[in-house]
Short mmCIF file of C-alpha atoms in Angstrom, two decimals:
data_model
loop_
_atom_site.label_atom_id
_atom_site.label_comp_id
_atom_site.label_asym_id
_atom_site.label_seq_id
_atom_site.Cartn_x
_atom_site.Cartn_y
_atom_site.Cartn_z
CA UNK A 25 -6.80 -1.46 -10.15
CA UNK A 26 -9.64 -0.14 -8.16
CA UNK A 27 -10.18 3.33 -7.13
CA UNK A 28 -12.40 3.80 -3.88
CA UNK A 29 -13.92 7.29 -4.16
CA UNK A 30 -16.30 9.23 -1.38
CA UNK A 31 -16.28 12.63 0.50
CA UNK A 32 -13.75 12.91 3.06
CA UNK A 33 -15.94 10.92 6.02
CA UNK A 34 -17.87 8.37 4.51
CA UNK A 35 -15.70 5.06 5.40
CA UNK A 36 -12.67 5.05 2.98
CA UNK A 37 -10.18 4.74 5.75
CA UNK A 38 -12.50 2.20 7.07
CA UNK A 39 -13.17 0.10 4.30
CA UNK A 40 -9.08 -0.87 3.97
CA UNK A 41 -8.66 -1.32 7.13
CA UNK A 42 -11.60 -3.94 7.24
CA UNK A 43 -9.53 -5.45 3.53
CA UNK A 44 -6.83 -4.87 5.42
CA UNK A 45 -8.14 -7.09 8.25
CA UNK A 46 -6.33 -4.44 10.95
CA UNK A 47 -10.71 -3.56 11.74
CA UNK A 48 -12.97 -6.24 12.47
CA UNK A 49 -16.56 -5.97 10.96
CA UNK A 50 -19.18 -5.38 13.10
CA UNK A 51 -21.59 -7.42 11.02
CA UNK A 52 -20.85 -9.13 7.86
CA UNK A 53 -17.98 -11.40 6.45
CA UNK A 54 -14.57 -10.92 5.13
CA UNK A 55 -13.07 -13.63 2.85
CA UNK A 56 -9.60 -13.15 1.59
CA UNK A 57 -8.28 -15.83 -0.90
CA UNK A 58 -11.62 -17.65 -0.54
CA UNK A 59 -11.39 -17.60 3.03
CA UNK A 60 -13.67 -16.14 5.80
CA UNK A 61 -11.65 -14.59 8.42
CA UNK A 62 -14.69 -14.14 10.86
CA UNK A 63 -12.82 -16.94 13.18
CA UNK A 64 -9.46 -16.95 12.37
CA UNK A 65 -6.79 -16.52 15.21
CA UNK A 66 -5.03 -13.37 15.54
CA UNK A 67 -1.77 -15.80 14.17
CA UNK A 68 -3.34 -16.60 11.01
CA UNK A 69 -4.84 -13.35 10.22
CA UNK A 70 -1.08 -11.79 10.70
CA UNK A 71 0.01 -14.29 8.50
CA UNK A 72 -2.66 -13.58 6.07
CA UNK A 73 -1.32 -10.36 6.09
CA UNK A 74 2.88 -11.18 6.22
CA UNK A 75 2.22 -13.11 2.86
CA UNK A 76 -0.70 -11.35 0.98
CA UNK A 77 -1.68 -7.89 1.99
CA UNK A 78 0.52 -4.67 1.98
CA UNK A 79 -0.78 -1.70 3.05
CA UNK A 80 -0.06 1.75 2.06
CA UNK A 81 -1.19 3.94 5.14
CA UNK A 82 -2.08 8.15 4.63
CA UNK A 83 0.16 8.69 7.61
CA UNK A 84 3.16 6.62 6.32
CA UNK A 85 3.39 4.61 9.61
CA UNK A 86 7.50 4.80 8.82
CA UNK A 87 9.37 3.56 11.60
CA UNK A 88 11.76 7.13 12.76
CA UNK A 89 14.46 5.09 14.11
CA UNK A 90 14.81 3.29 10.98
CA UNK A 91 16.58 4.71 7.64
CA UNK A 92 14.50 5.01 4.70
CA UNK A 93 16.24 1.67 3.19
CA UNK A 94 15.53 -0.27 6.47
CA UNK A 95 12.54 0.60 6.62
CA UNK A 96 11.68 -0.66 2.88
CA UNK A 97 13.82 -3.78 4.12
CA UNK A 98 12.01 -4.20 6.95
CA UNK A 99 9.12 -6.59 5.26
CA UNK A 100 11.83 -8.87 3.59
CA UNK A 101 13.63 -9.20 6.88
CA UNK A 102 10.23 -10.05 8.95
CA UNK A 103 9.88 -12.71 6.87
CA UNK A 104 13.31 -14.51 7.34
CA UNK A 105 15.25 -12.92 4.21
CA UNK A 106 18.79 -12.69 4.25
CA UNK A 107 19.76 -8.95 5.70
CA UNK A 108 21.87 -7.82 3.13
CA UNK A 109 19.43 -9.34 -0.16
CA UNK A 110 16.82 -7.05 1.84
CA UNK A 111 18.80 -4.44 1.95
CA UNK A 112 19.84 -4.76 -1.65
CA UNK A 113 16.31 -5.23 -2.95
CA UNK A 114 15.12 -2.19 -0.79
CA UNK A 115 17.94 0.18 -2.69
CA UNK A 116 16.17 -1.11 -6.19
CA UNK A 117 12.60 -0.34 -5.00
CA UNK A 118 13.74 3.37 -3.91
CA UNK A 119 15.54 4.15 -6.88
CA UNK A 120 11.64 3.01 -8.47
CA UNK A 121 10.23 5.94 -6.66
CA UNK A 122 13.12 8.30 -7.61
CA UNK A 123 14.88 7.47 -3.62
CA UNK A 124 18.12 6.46 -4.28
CA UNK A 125 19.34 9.18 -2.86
CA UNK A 126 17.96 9.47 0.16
CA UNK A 127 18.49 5.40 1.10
CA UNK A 128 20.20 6.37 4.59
CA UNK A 129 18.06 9.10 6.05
CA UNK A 130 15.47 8.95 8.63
CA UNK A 131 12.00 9.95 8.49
CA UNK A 132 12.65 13.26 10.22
CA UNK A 133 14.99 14.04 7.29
CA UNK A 134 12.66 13.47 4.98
CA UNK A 135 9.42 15.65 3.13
CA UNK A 136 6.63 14.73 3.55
CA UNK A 137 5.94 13.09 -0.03
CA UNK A 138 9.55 11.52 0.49
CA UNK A 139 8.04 9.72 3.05
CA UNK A 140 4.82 8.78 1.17
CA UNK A 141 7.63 7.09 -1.54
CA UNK A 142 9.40 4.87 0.88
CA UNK A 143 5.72 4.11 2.55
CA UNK A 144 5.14 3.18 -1.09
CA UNK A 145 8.39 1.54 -1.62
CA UNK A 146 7.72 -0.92 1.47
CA UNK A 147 4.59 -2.22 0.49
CA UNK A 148 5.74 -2.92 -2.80
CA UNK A 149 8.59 -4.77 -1.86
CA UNK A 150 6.74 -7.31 0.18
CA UNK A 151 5.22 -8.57 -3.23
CA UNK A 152 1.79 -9.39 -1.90
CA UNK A 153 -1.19 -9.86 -4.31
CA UNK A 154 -3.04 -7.23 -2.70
CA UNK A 155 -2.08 -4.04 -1.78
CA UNK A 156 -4.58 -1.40 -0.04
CA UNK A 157 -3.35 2.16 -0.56
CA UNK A 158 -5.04 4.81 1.34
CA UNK A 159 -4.14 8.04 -0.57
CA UNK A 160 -1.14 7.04 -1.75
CA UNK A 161 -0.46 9.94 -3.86
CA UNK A 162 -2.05 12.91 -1.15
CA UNK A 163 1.43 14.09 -0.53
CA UNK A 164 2.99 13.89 -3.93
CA UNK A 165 3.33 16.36 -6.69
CA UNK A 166 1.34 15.53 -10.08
CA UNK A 167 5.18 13.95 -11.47
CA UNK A 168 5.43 11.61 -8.87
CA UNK A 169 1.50 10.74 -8.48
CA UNK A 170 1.46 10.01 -12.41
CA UNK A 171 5.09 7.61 -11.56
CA UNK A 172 3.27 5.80 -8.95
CA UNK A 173 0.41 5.41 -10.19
CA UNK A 174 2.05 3.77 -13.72
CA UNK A 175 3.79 1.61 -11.26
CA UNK A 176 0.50 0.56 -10.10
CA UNK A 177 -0.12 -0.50 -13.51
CA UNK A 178 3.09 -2.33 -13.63
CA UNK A 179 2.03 -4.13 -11.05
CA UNK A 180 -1.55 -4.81 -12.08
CA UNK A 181 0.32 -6.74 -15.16
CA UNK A 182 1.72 -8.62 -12.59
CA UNK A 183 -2.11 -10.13 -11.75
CA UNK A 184 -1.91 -7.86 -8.26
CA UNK A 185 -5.00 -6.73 -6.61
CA UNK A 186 -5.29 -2.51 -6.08
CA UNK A 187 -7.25 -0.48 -4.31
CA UNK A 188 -6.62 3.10 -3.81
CA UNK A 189 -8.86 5.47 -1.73
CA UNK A 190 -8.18 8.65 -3.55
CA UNK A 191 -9.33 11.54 -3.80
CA UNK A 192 -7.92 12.49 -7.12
CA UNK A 193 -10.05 12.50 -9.57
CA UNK A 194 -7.65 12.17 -12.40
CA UNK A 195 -5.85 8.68 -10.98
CA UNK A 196 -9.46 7.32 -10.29
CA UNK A 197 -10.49 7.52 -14.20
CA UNK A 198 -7.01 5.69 -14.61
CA UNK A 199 -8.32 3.01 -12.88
CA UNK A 200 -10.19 0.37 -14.06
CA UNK A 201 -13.25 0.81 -12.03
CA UNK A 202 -14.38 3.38 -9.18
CA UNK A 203 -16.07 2.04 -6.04
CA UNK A 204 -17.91 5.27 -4.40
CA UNK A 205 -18.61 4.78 -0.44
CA UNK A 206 -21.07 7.57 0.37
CA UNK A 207 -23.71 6.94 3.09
CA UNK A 208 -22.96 3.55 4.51
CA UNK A 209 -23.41 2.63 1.05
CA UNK A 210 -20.69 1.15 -1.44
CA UNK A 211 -21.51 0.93 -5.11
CA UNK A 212 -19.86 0.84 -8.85
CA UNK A 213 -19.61 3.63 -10.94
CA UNK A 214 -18.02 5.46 -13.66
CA UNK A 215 -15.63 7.97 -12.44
#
Protein backbone atom coordinates (compact mmCIF):
# COMPACT_ATOMS: atom_id res chain seq x y z
CA UNK A 1 0.00 0.00 0.00
CA UNK A 2 1.29 3.28 -1.16
CA UNK A 3 0.10 6.59 -0.18
CA UNK A 4 0.78 9.48 -2.80
CA UNK A 5 0.84 12.73 -0.79
CA UNK A 6 1.25 16.58 -2.24
CA UNK A 7 -0.69 19.93 -1.98
CA UNK A 8 -3.81 20.01 -3.79
CA UNK A 9 -2.11 20.92 -7.51
CA UNK A 10 1.04 19.31 -7.75
CA UNK A 11 0.15 16.15 -10.14
CA UNK A 12 -1.68 13.57 -7.90
CA UNK A 13 -4.61 13.31 -10.21
CA UNK A 14 -2.05 13.15 -12.85
CA UNK A 15 0.23 10.69 -11.71
CA UNK A 16 -2.82 7.79 -11.67
CA UNK A 17 -4.03 8.63 -14.53
CA UNK A 18 -0.51 8.19 -16.25
CA UNK A 19 -0.53 4.40 -13.81
CA UNK A 20 -3.69 4.31 -14.89
CA UNK A 21 -2.61 4.55 -18.56
CA UNK A 22 -6.08 6.82 -19.26
CA UNK A 23 -2.88 10.01 -19.76
CA UNK A 24 -0.13 9.45 -21.98
CA UNK A 25 3.35 10.78 -20.82
CA UNK A 26 4.70 13.46 -22.49
CA UNK A 27 8.24 12.23 -22.02
CA UNK A 28 9.28 9.19 -20.24
CA UNK A 29 8.14 5.44 -20.08
CA UNK A 30 5.42 3.52 -18.48
CA UNK A 31 5.91 -0.26 -17.93
CA UNK A 32 3.14 -2.18 -16.36
CA UNK A 33 3.83 -5.93 -15.63
CA UNK A 34 7.31 -5.47 -17.16
CA UNK A 35 5.93 -3.98 -20.10
CA UNK A 36 6.45 -0.53 -21.80
CA UNK A 37 3.26 0.77 -23.01
CA UNK A 38 4.92 3.70 -25.03
CA UNK A 39 3.64 1.69 -28.35
CA UNK A 40 1.00 -0.35 -27.44
CA UNK A 41 -2.39 -0.11 -29.39
CA UNK A 42 -5.24 1.52 -27.85
CA UNK A 43 -6.67 -2.52 -27.77
CA UNK A 44 -3.99 -3.73 -25.67
CA UNK A 45 -3.69 -0.90 -23.36
CA UNK A 46 -7.70 -1.40 -22.65
CA UNK A 47 -6.96 -4.77 -22.08
CA UNK A 48 -4.15 -3.98 -19.85
CA UNK A 49 -6.56 -2.23 -18.03
CA UNK A 50 -9.90 -4.88 -18.28
CA UNK A 51 -7.50 -7.47 -16.55
CA UNK A 52 -5.05 -5.53 -14.24
CA UNK A 53 -5.86 -2.01 -13.28
CA UNK A 54 -9.01 -0.71 -11.37
CA UNK A 55 -9.37 2.63 -10.76
CA UNK A 56 -11.01 4.42 -8.01
CA UNK A 57 -11.87 7.97 -9.49
CA UNK A 58 -12.57 11.33 -6.84
CA UNK A 59 -15.67 11.94 -8.89
CA UNK A 60 -17.05 8.33 -8.72
CA UNK A 61 -17.53 8.16 -12.54
CA UNK A 62 -20.90 5.91 -11.48
CA UNK A 63 -22.93 5.27 -14.35
CA UNK A 64 -26.75 7.25 -13.22
CA UNK A 65 -28.74 4.97 -15.27
CA UNK A 66 -27.33 2.09 -13.58
CA UNK A 67 -28.33 0.79 -9.89
CA UNK A 68 -25.70 0.76 -7.41
CA UNK A 69 -25.43 -3.27 -7.83
CA UNK A 70 -25.13 -2.91 -11.68
CA UNK A 71 -22.93 -0.71 -11.55
CA UNK A 72 -20.49 -2.88 -9.16
CA UNK A 73 -21.53 -5.72 -11.73
CA UNK A 74 -20.72 -3.90 -14.46
CA UNK A 75 -16.76 -4.98 -14.55
CA UNK A 76 -17.69 -8.77 -14.19
CA UNK A 77 -20.17 -8.46 -16.99
CA UNK A 78 -17.58 -6.50 -19.43
CA UNK A 79 -15.57 -9.23 -19.16
CA UNK A 80 -17.99 -12.07 -20.27
CA UNK A 81 -19.27 -13.23 -16.65
CA UNK A 82 -22.44 -14.81 -16.31
CA UNK A 83 -25.19 -11.85 -15.43
CA UNK A 84 -26.62 -13.19 -12.51
CA UNK A 85 -22.86 -14.56 -10.75
CA UNK A 86 -22.13 -10.67 -11.37
CA UNK A 87 -24.88 -9.66 -9.92
CA UNK A 88 -24.50 -12.00 -7.00
CA UNK A 89 -20.84 -11.16 -6.41
CA UNK A 90 -21.68 -7.35 -6.67
CA UNK A 91 -24.42 -7.81 -3.59
CA UNK A 92 -21.27 -9.44 -1.48
CA UNK A 93 -18.87 -6.56 -2.32
CA UNK A 94 -21.63 -3.88 -1.14
CA UNK A 95 -22.53 -5.49 1.89
CA UNK A 96 -18.21 -5.10 2.33
CA UNK A 97 -18.70 -1.41 2.30
CA UNK A 98 -21.81 -1.51 4.58
CA UNK A 99 -24.29 -1.25 0.91
CA UNK A 100 -26.49 -3.91 1.15
CA UNK A 101 -29.06 -1.86 1.53
CA UNK A 102 -28.95 0.37 -0.95
CA UNK A 103 -28.14 -2.52 -3.90
CA UNK A 104 -31.12 -1.11 -6.18
CA UNK A 105 -30.80 2.64 -6.08
CA UNK A 106 -29.33 4.95 -8.51
CA UNK A 107 -26.67 7.36 -8.10
CA UNK A 108 -29.07 10.27 -7.71
CA UNK A 109 -30.45 8.40 -4.67
CA UNK A 110 -27.47 8.12 -3.20
CA UNK A 111 -24.92 10.55 -0.71
CA UNK A 112 -22.28 11.44 -1.76
CA UNK A 113 -19.90 8.98 0.30
CA UNK A 114 -22.58 6.24 -0.72
CA UNK A 115 -21.41 6.77 -3.95
CA UNK A 116 -17.66 6.84 -3.11
CA UNK A 117 -18.56 2.99 -1.56
CA UNK A 118 -20.01 1.52 -4.66
CA UNK A 119 -17.07 3.51 -6.73
CA UNK A 120 -15.04 1.51 -4.23
CA UNK A 121 -17.04 -1.57 -4.43
CA UNK A 122 -16.51 -1.71 -8.41
CA UNK A 123 -12.99 -1.56 -8.51
CA UNK A 124 -12.65 -4.10 -6.05
CA UNK A 125 -14.71 -6.49 -7.63
CA UNK A 126 -12.78 -6.57 -10.84
CA UNK A 127 -9.88 -8.25 -8.78
CA UNK A 128 -7.03 -6.57 -10.59
CA UNK A 129 -3.50 -6.50 -9.03
CA UNK A 130 -3.43 -2.91 -9.09
CA UNK A 131 -5.79 -0.59 -8.07
CA UNK A 132 -5.21 3.39 -8.28
CA UNK A 133 -7.48 5.20 -5.83
CA UNK A 134 -7.65 8.86 -6.11
CA UNK A 135 -9.06 9.99 -2.69
CA UNK A 136 -10.89 7.23 -2.04
CA UNK A 137 -11.91 8.13 1.36
CA UNK A 138 -12.56 12.33 0.58
CA UNK A 139 -16.23 11.75 0.94
CA UNK A 140 -16.39 9.33 3.80
CA UNK A 141 -16.75 9.80 7.47
CA UNK A 142 -13.62 8.68 9.72
CA UNK A 143 -15.88 4.97 10.30
CA UNK A 144 -16.03 4.24 6.88
CA UNK A 145 -12.43 5.72 5.80
CA UNK A 146 -10.84 3.47 8.69
CA UNK A 147 -13.32 0.24 6.94
CA UNK A 148 -11.89 0.94 3.65
CA UNK A 149 -8.88 1.52 4.27
CA UNK A 150 -8.51 -2.07 6.46
CA UNK A 151 -9.99 -3.47 3.36
CA UNK A 152 -7.11 -2.11 1.58
CA UNK A 153 -5.06 -4.08 3.82
CA UNK A 154 -7.09 -7.11 3.16
CA UNK A 155 -6.32 -6.79 -0.05
CA UNK A 156 -2.63 -5.96 0.18
CA UNK A 157 -2.50 -9.69 1.86
CA UNK A 158 -3.82 -10.67 -1.22
CA UNK A 159 -0.20 -9.52 -3.01
CA UNK A 160 -2.37 -6.39 -4.70
CA UNK A 161 -0.67 -3.28 -5.68
CA UNK A 162 -2.22 0.25 -3.86
CA UNK A 163 -1.88 3.53 -4.40
CA UNK A 164 -3.97 6.11 -2.83
CA UNK A 165 -3.62 9.91 -3.45
CA UNK A 166 -4.85 11.15 -0.15
CA UNK A 167 -4.88 13.77 1.53
CA UNK A 168 -5.40 12.31 4.93
CA UNK A 169 -2.77 12.31 6.84
CA UNK A 170 -3.81 9.62 9.20
CA UNK A 171 -4.47 6.74 6.25
CA UNK A 172 -1.05 7.83 4.68
CA UNK A 173 1.03 6.77 7.99
CA UNK A 174 -1.14 3.49 7.60
CA UNK A 175 0.46 2.90 4.60
CA UNK A 176 3.48 1.33 4.03
CA UNK A 177 5.30 4.08 2.34
CA UNK A 178 4.37 7.83 1.26
CA UNK A 179 5.33 9.04 -2.21
CA UNK A 180 5.14 13.10 -1.97
CA UNK A 181 4.66 14.82 -5.60
CA UNK A 182 5.45 18.48 -4.95
CA UNK A 183 7.09 20.52 -7.76
CA UNK A 184 7.30 18.24 -10.72
CA UNK A 185 9.15 16.26 -8.36
CA UNK A 186 8.18 12.71 -6.88
CA UNK A 187 10.16 11.33 -3.98
CA UNK A 188 9.97 8.80 -0.77
CA UNK A 189 9.35 9.84 2.51
CA UNK A 190 8.15 9.22 5.88
CA UNK A 191 4.73 10.44 6.39
Amino acid sequence: VIAVVGPSGSGKSTFLHLLSLLDSPSKGKIKILGKSIVDVSDDEKNKLIREHISIIFQNNNLLSDFTALENVALPLIIRGKDYNTSIKTAEEFLKKVNLGHRLNHFPSDLSGGEQQRVAIARALIAETKIILADEPTGNLDIKNSKEVFTYFLKLKEKNKIILIATHNRELAKKADYALSISDGNIKRVNV
